[in-house]
Tab-separated table of C-alpha atoms in Angstrom:
chain	number	residue	atom	x	y	z
A	1	MET	CA	200.217	8.377	76.347
A	2	ILE	CA	199.356	8.864	72.670
A	3	GLY	CA	202.222	10.059	70.553
A	4	GLN	CA	202.168	13.153	68.349
A	5	LYS	CA	201.995	11.067	65.167
A	6	GLU	CA	198.906	9.240	66.397
A	7	VAL	CA	197.182	12.563	67.252
A	8	THR	CA	197.912	13.878	63.762
A	9	ARG	CA	196.454	10.727	62.172
A	10	ILE	CA	193.258	11.046	64.266
A	11	LEU	CA	192.785	14.744	63.274
A	12	ILE	CA	193.278	13.956	59.597
A	13	LEU	CA	190.749	11.122	59.802
A	14	PHE	CA	188.216	13.380	61.610
A	15	LEU	CA	188.560	16.188	59.062
A	16	GLY	CA	188.127	13.718	56.212
A	17	LEU	CA	184.931	12.314	57.691
A	18	THR	CA	183.558	15.846	58.264
A	19	ALA	CA	184.237	16.889	54.647
A	20	SER	CA	182.532	13.738	53.344
A	21	CYS	CA	179.434	14.445	55.426
A	22	LEU	CA	179.225	18.031	54.098
A	23	VAL	CA	179.434	16.834	50.511
A	24	LEU	CA	176.637	14.320	51.085
A	25	TYR	CA	174.456	16.968	52.790
A	26	LYS	CA	174.868	19.503	49.971
A	27	THR	CA	173.993	16.818	47.454
A	28	ALA	CA	170.782	15.966	49.274
A	29	TYR	CA	169.869	19.563	50.262
A	30	PRO	CA	171.372	22.116	47.849
A	31	LEU	CA	171.723	25.603	49.301
A	32	GLN	CA	169.193	28.219	48.153
A	33	ARG	CA	169.414	31.965	48.426
A	34	LEU	CA	167.017	33.323	51.016
A	35	ASN	CA	164.707	36.081	49.836
A	36	VAL	CA	164.399	38.560	52.692
A	37	ASN	CA	161.147	39.814	51.247
A	38	ASN	CA	159.531	36.476	52.015
A	39	LEU	CA	160.650	36.208	55.632
A	40	SER	CA	157.159	36.988	56.877
A	41	SER	CA	155.838	33.859	55.176
A	42	LEU	CA	158.386	31.754	57.057
A	43	TYR	CA	157.034	32.957	60.355
A	44	ALA	CA	153.322	32.915	59.639
A	45	SER	CA	150.964	32.821	62.554
A	46	PRO	CA	149.869	29.257	63.418
A	47	SER	CA	146.270	30.475	63.311
A	48	SER	CA	146.672	31.647	59.697
A	49	PRO	CA	146.400	28.650	57.337
A	50	LEU	CA	148.835	28.661	54.444
A	51	PRO	CA	147.178	28.989	51.025
A	52	ASN	CA	146.975	25.863	48.917
A	53	ILE	CA	148.708	27.060	45.737
A	54	ASN	CA	149.606	24.882	42.823
A	55	SER	CA	152.947	26.164	41.529
A	56	SER	CA	151.901	25.485	37.935
A	57	GLU	CA	149.077	28.004	38.322
A	58	ILE	CA	151.266	30.872	39.493
A	59	SER	CA	151.666	33.530	36.820
A	60	GLN	CA	152.019	37.270	36.494
A	61	GLU	CA	148.291	37.554	35.793
A	62	THR	CA	147.161	35.637	38.885
A	63	ALA	CA	149.594	37.606	41.025
A	64	LYS	CA	147.705	40.813	40.220
A	65	PRO	CA	144.387	41.330	41.976
A	66	LYS	CA	141.485	41.709	39.564
A	67	ILE	CA	140.021	45.200	39.677
A	68	SER	CA	136.273	45.519	39.333
A	69	PHE	CA	134.680	47.682	36.679
A	70	LYS	CA	133.325	50.018	39.345
A	71	GLU	CA	136.804	50.476	40.838
A	72	ILE	CA	138.192	51.370	37.417
A	73	LEU	CA	135.395	53.915	36.931
A	74	GLU	CA	136.097	55.386	40.367
A	75	ASN	CA	139.797	55.700	39.540
A	76	ALA	CA	139.034	57.463	36.258
A	77	THR	CA	136.191	59.779	37.243
A	78	THR	CA	136.385	63.559	37.092
A	79	LYS	CA	135.428	65.801	39.994
A	80	ASN	CA	131.810	65.835	38.831
A	81	ASN	CA	131.692	62.031	38.573
A	82	THR	CA	132.071	61.787	34.801
A	83	VAL	CA	134.097	59.203	32.895
A	84	ILE	CA	135.084	58.970	29.239
A	85	ILE	CA	134.414	55.489	27.844
A	86	THR	CA	135.428	53.857	24.601
A	87	ALA	CA	135.195	50.263	23.375
A	88	LEU	CA	137.950	48.285	21.708
A	89	ASN	CA	138.426	44.914	20.035
A	90	GLN	CA	141.534	43.225	18.691
A	91	ALA	CA	141.165	44.555	15.146
A	92	TRP	CA	141.082	48.155	16.383
A	93	ALA	CA	143.789	47.568	19.007
A	94	GLU	CA	146.514	46.250	16.702
A	95	PRO	CA	149.725	48.341	16.451
A	96	ASN	CA	149.280	51.294	14.081
A	97	SER	CA	145.533	50.800	14.153
A	98	LEU	CA	142.702	53.008	15.411
A	99	PHE	CA	143.546	52.838	19.103
A	100	ASP	CA	146.981	54.327	18.448
A	101	LEU	CA	145.427	57.215	16.511
A	102	PHE	CA	142.822	57.716	19.227
A	103	LEU	CA	145.480	58.080	21.937
A	104	GLU	CA	147.638	60.259	19.707
A	105	SER	CA	144.787	62.721	19.193
A	106	PHE	CA	144.581	63.225	22.963
A	107	ARG	CA	148.319	63.832	23.150
A	108	ILE	CA	148.415	66.512	20.456
A	109	GLY	CA	144.985	68.043	21.063
A	110	GLN	CA	144.396	71.355	22.809
A	111	GLY	CA	143.483	70.750	26.448
A	112	THR	CA	143.031	67.014	25.904
A	113	GLN	CA	146.218	65.587	27.417
A	114	GLN	CA	144.861	65.779	30.970
A	115	LEU	CA	141.667	64.024	29.869
A	116	LEU	CA	143.458	60.739	29.139
A	117	LYS	CA	143.440	59.798	32.823
A	118	HIS	CA	139.629	59.885	32.692
A	119	VAL	CA	139.402	57.508	29.713
A	120	VAL	CA	138.185	53.961	30.437
A	121	VAL	CA	138.774	51.475	27.626
A	122	VAL	CA	136.299	48.583	27.581
A	123	CYS	CA	137.994	45.670	25.823
A	124	LEU	CA	135.861	43.088	24.043
A	125	ASP	CA	138.499	40.352	23.866
A	126	ARG	CA	141.745	39.256	25.525
A	127	LYS	CA	144.108	40.515	22.804
A	128	ALA	CA	142.572	43.989	22.955
A	129	PHE	CA	142.967	44.015	26.738
A	130	GLU	CA	146.622	42.996	26.541
A	131	ARG	CA	147.441	45.723	24.009
A	132	CYS	CA	145.416	48.313	25.911
A	133	SER	CA	147.261	47.493	29.129
A	134	GLN	CA	150.565	48.215	27.400
A	135	LEU	CA	149.490	51.716	26.397
A	136	HIS	CA	146.900	52.890	28.912
A	137	THR	CA	146.004	52.662	32.589
A	138	ASN	CA	142.242	52.190	32.756
A	139	CYS	CA	141.517	49.046	30.741
A	140	TYR	CA	138.743	46.560	31.473
A	141	GLN	CA	137.841	43.324	29.714
A	142	ILE	CA	134.187	42.339	29.643
A	143	GLU	CA	132.928	38.807	29.271
A	144	THR	CA	131.682	38.047	25.759
A	145	SER	CA	131.529	34.266	25.816
A	146	GLU	CA	128.645	34.020	23.352
A	147	THR	CA	130.383	35.858	20.505
A	148	ASP	CA	133.965	36.385	19.353
A	149	PHE	CA	134.318	40.169	18.992
A	150	SER	CA	138.045	40.195	18.187
A	151	GLY	CA	137.912	40.589	14.395
A	152	GLU	CA	136.766	43.529	12.303
A	153	LYS	CA	132.974	43.693	12.429
A	154	VAL	CA	131.379	44.844	9.206
A	155	TYR	CA	128.691	47.456	9.724
A	156	ASN	CA	125.275	45.964	10.468
A	157	ASN	CA	126.252	42.285	10.266
A	158	PRO	CA	124.981	40.014	13.107
A	159	ASP	CA	128.172	40.209	15.192
A	160	TYR	CA	128.261	43.986	14.755
A	161	LEU	CA	124.711	44.219	16.090
A	162	LYS	CA	125.569	42.074	19.101
A	163	MET	CA	128.588	44.261	19.804
A	164	MET	CA	126.517	47.438	19.679
A	165	TRP	CA	123.870	46.065	22.028
A	166	ARG	CA	126.508	44.784	24.432
A	167	ARG	CA	127.738	48.354	24.534
A	168	ILE	CA	124.290	49.741	25.367
A	169	GLU	CA	123.919	47.141	28.116
A	170	LEU	CA	127.261	48.136	29.639
A	171	LEU	CA	126.487	51.862	29.527
A	172	THR	CA	123.205	51.175	31.311
A	173	GLN	CA	125.218	49.616	34.119
A	174	VAL	CA	127.496	52.677	34.261
A	175	LEU	CA	124.467	54.911	34.758
A	176	GLU	CA	123.043	52.595	37.395
A	177	MET	CA	126.312	52.861	39.326
A	178	GLY	CA	125.869	56.645	39.423
A	179	PHE	CA	128.467	57.764	36.858
A	180	ASN	CA	127.898	60.325	34.120
A	181	PHE	CA	129.733	59.429	30.943
A	182	ILE	CA	130.925	60.551	27.576
A	183	PHE	CA	130.926	57.588	25.256
A	184	THR	CA	133.232	57.978	22.275
A	185	ASP	CA	133.993	55.582	19.454
A	186	ALA	CA	137.711	54.914	19.039
A	187	ASP	CA	137.546	56.228	15.463
A	188	ILE	CA	136.920	59.734	16.817
A	189	MET	CA	139.855	62.119	17.072
A	190	TRP	CA	139.804	64.420	20.108
A	191	VAL	CA	141.580	67.601	19.010
A	192	ARG	CA	140.049	69.923	21.642
A	193	ASP	CA	138.523	69.526	25.073
A	194	PRO	CA	134.795	69.037	24.329
A	195	PHE	CA	133.556	69.559	27.889
A	196	PRO	CA	132.962	73.326	27.428
A	197	ARG	CA	130.714	72.484	24.441
A	198	LEU	CA	128.415	70.162	26.390
A	199	TYR	CA	125.011	71.632	27.140
A	200	PRO	CA	124.554	72.612	30.801
A	201	ASP	CA	121.120	70.972	30.764
A	202	GLY	CA	119.944	67.819	29.030
A	203	ASP	CA	120.056	64.257	30.331
A	204	PHE	CA	121.072	62.750	27.013
A	205	GLN	CA	123.206	64.551	24.408
A	206	MET	CA	124.218	63.010	21.097
A	207	ALA	CA	126.353	63.855	18.070
A	208	CYS	CA	124.933	63.978	14.556
A	209	ASP	CA	125.806	62.725	11.107
A	210	ARG	CA	123.987	65.825	9.888
A	211	PHE	CA	122.895	68.740	12.049
A	212	PHE	CA	120.061	71.003	10.885
A	213	GLY	CA	120.589	73.912	13.253
A	214	ASP	CA	118.365	73.135	16.273
A	215	PRO	CA	119.922	71.254	19.238
A	216	PHE	CA	116.419	70.339	20.481
A	217	ASP	CA	115.306	68.796	17.181
A	218	SER	CA	115.265	65.001	17.409
A	219	ASN	CA	114.976	64.874	13.615
A	220	ASN	CA	118.671	65.666	13.298
A	221	TRP	CA	120.505	62.713	11.780
A	222	VAL	CA	121.960	61.321	14.972
A	223	ASN	CA	125.133	59.304	15.528
A	224	GLY	CA	125.662	57.224	18.670
A	225	GLY	CA	129.445	57.338	18.365
A	226	PHE	CA	129.642	60.345	20.697
A	227	THR	CA	127.167	60.771	23.532
A	228	TYR	CA	127.134	62.570	26.861
A	229	VAL	CA	124.710	61.169	29.441
A	230	ARG	CA	124.022	62.278	33.004
A	231	SER	CA	123.173	59.594	35.541
A	232	ASN	CA	119.658	59.992	36.924
A	233	ASN	CA	116.398	58.047	37.006
A	234	ARG	CA	115.334	59.376	33.606
A	235	SER	CA	118.520	58.344	31.799
A	236	VAL	CA	118.570	54.904	33.437
A	237	GLU	CA	114.971	54.230	32.415
A	238	PHE	CA	115.669	55.466	28.911
A	239	TYR	CA	118.689	53.162	28.441
A	240	LYS	CA	116.761	50.189	29.759
A	241	PHE	CA	113.942	50.968	27.327
A	242	TRP	CA	116.438	51.402	24.481
A	243	HIS	CA	118.105	48.076	25.206
A	244	LYS	CA	114.790	46.256	25.549
A	245	SER	CA	113.571	47.723	22.240
A	246	ARG	CA	116.172	45.664	20.361
A	247	LEU	CA	113.713	42.774	20.670
A	248	ASP	CA	111.136	44.728	18.686
A	249	TYR	CA	113.625	45.521	15.916
A	250	PRO	CA	115.944	42.474	15.814
A	251	GLU	CA	117.655	43.423	12.543
A	252	LEU	CA	118.445	47.038	13.467
A	253	HIS	CA	121.446	48.398	15.331
A	254	ASP	CA	121.217	50.711	18.319
A	255	GLN	CA	121.265	53.953	16.332
A	256	ASP	CA	118.390	52.951	14.059
A	257	VAL	CA	116.404	51.651	17.018
A	258	PHE	CA	116.920	55.000	18.738
A	259	ASN	CA	115.377	56.710	15.722
A	260	ARG	CA	112.388	54.386	16.010
A	261	ILE	CA	111.772	54.979	19.727
A	262	LYS	CA	112.668	58.667	20.167
A	263	HIS	CA	109.064	59.773	19.552
A	264	LYS	CA	107.437	57.016	21.590
A	265	PRO	CA	105.006	58.139	24.347
A	266	PHE	CA	107.227	56.442	26.938
A	267	MET	CA	109.947	59.008	26.224
A	268	THR	CA	107.574	61.788	27.217
A	269	GLU	CA	106.410	59.851	30.263
A	270	ILE	CA	109.875	59.483	31.745
A	271	GLY	CA	110.707	63.114	30.878
A	272	ILE	CA	114.125	62.497	29.321
A	273	GLN	CA	115.687	65.777	28.124
A	274	MET	CA	117.619	65.428	24.847
A	275	ARG	CA	120.081	67.700	23.058
A	276	PHE	CA	121.933	67.220	19.767
A	277	PHE	CA	125.421	68.503	19.003
A	278	ASP	CA	126.322	70.871	16.203
A	279	THR	CA	128.760	69.388	13.679
A	280	VAL	CA	130.733	72.629	13.853
A	281	TYR	CA	132.074	71.342	17.173
A	282	PHE	CA	131.524	67.600	16.782
A	283	GLY	CA	132.232	66.939	13.125
A	284	GLY	CA	132.805	63.875	11.014
A	285	PHE	CA	133.125	62.609	7.489
A	286	CYS	CA	129.352	62.800	6.959
A	287	GLN	CA	129.420	66.542	7.626
A	288	THR	CA	132.895	67.880	8.330
A	289	SER	CA	133.377	70.691	10.800
A	290	ARG	CA	133.398	74.018	9.000
A	291	ASP	CA	135.834	75.770	11.338
A	292	ILE	CA	139.076	74.227	12.543
A	293	ASN	CA	139.277	76.989	15.146
A	294	LEU	CA	136.198	75.536	16.861
A	295	VAL	CA	136.212	71.799	16.159
A	296	CYS	CA	136.546	69.460	19.161
A	297	THR	CA	136.166	66.010	17.627
A	298	MET	CA	136.292	64.458	14.169
A	299	HIS	CA	134.593	61.121	13.551
A	300	ALA	CA	135.265	58.644	10.759
A	301	ASN	CA	131.524	58.181	10.262
A	302	CYS	CA	129.951	57.529	6.868
A	303	CYS	CA	132.940	55.273	6.255
A	304	ILE	CA	132.956	51.477	6.116
A	305	GLY	CA	136.232	49.603	6.343
A	306	LEU	CA	139.118	49.746	8.789
A	307	GLU	CA	141.784	50.591	6.206
A	308	LYS	CA	139.764	53.506	4.860
A	309	LYS	CA	139.204	54.873	8.352
A	310	LEU	CA	142.910	54.600	9.172
A	311	HIS	CA	143.957	56.388	6.006
A	312	ASP	CA	141.562	59.298	6.394
A	313	LEU	CA	142.007	59.754	10.148
A	314	ASN	CA	145.744	60.019	9.562
A	315	LEU	CA	144.915	62.867	7.172
A	316	VAL	CA	142.842	64.519	9.915
A	317	LEU	CA	145.763	64.396	12.353
A	318	ASP	CA	148.130	65.680	9.664
A	319	ASP	CA	145.797	68.638	9.056
A	320	TRP	CA	145.660	69.264	12.795
A	321	ARG	CA	149.454	69.241	13.160
A	322	LYS	CA	149.755	71.731	10.286
A	323	TYR	CA	147.160	73.938	11.969
A	324	LEU	CA	149.097	73.889	15.240
A	325	SER	CA	152.263	74.933	13.430
A	326	LEU	CA	150.661	78.062	11.956
A	327	SER	CA	151.363	81.422	13.535
A	328	GLU	CA	148.309	83.155	12.062
A	329	HIS	CA	144.599	82.561	12.612
A	330	VAL	CA	142.993	80.331	9.981
A	331	GLN	CA	139.936	81.792	8.290
A	332	ASN	CA	138.807	79.042	5.952
A	333	THR	CA	139.001	75.330	6.662
A	334	THR	CA	139.544	72.698	4.015
A	335	TRP	CA	140.038	69.201	5.383
A	336	SER	CA	142.097	66.662	3.468
A	337	ALA	CA	139.633	64.003	4.605
A	338	PRO	CA	137.502	62.234	3.732
A	339	MET	CA	139.336	60.761	0.784
A	340	LYS	CA	139.405	56.952	0.867
A	341	CYS	CA	136.085	56.962	2.689
A	342	LEU	CA	134.442	58.534	-0.358
A	343	GLU	CA	135.439	55.575	-2.521
A	344	ASP	CA	132.909	52.830	-3.172
């Protein structure tokens, strides 16, 4: 028979050995908290091979599925298959730069707040895409490996020309996918819903630096910063012809090339119907809108330099806020802008 003291010694020895084993096990295999959200991965079907993922490659970006341009357009389209498109680079996307003013105009405009969900921002570089994604839903970065579009592009320099033609190429693709679009430069302030001012007919409709009274007259001084285009065979053929014509005029930007080709016989052959917008509704610094009760958009055209545009577009929004605060109808309109844009 084993005495009580011997039994006690054996139990103490057993407990000591058990504790030592637990310490060694925890050292070799530290406990980790189990994430219940990942239980399904622990019990994956044997027929489903596990992905070969390098942990160093896992990031927030790769975790998000890349959305195609067409999917973004589908998410943003109106009931009649129209999207609003603007283009953005880093210089215009910086805090307190043009993109902020552009979005602000939609927020304080009349009938424009609901239009923001239809705006697709095409970003020309990574920094612009990152800033856009912080402020807006429908952002898309296009590949521009040949040229760095991030900095401010001076009007008509080589990089500016490449940027403009990349834009025409992209808009051609939008038409080919079956979407109508309004293209708007980001230095245009949307203070009213412009859709009621679009012509019910016309495949291609464009704003003007100067409007001479006839919406059918292609001799109006056009501006490609604001265009409305309906997707059909005529508009697709026209945009392809426009883009191809850059080869005939290598030193001209898209707007000047348009002026060169608008009377070409090919335009008559394809039957493209054109209309040109009155600056009363679609104004700018070249020819300011004459009636604040009617104006829909104001463009910082006839103005070279980011700082000048920022200064004068802030004046436009200030004028608009003052107008909204008035209780009586305004008869005469005097804009505070342009100011800096008039300086040499």
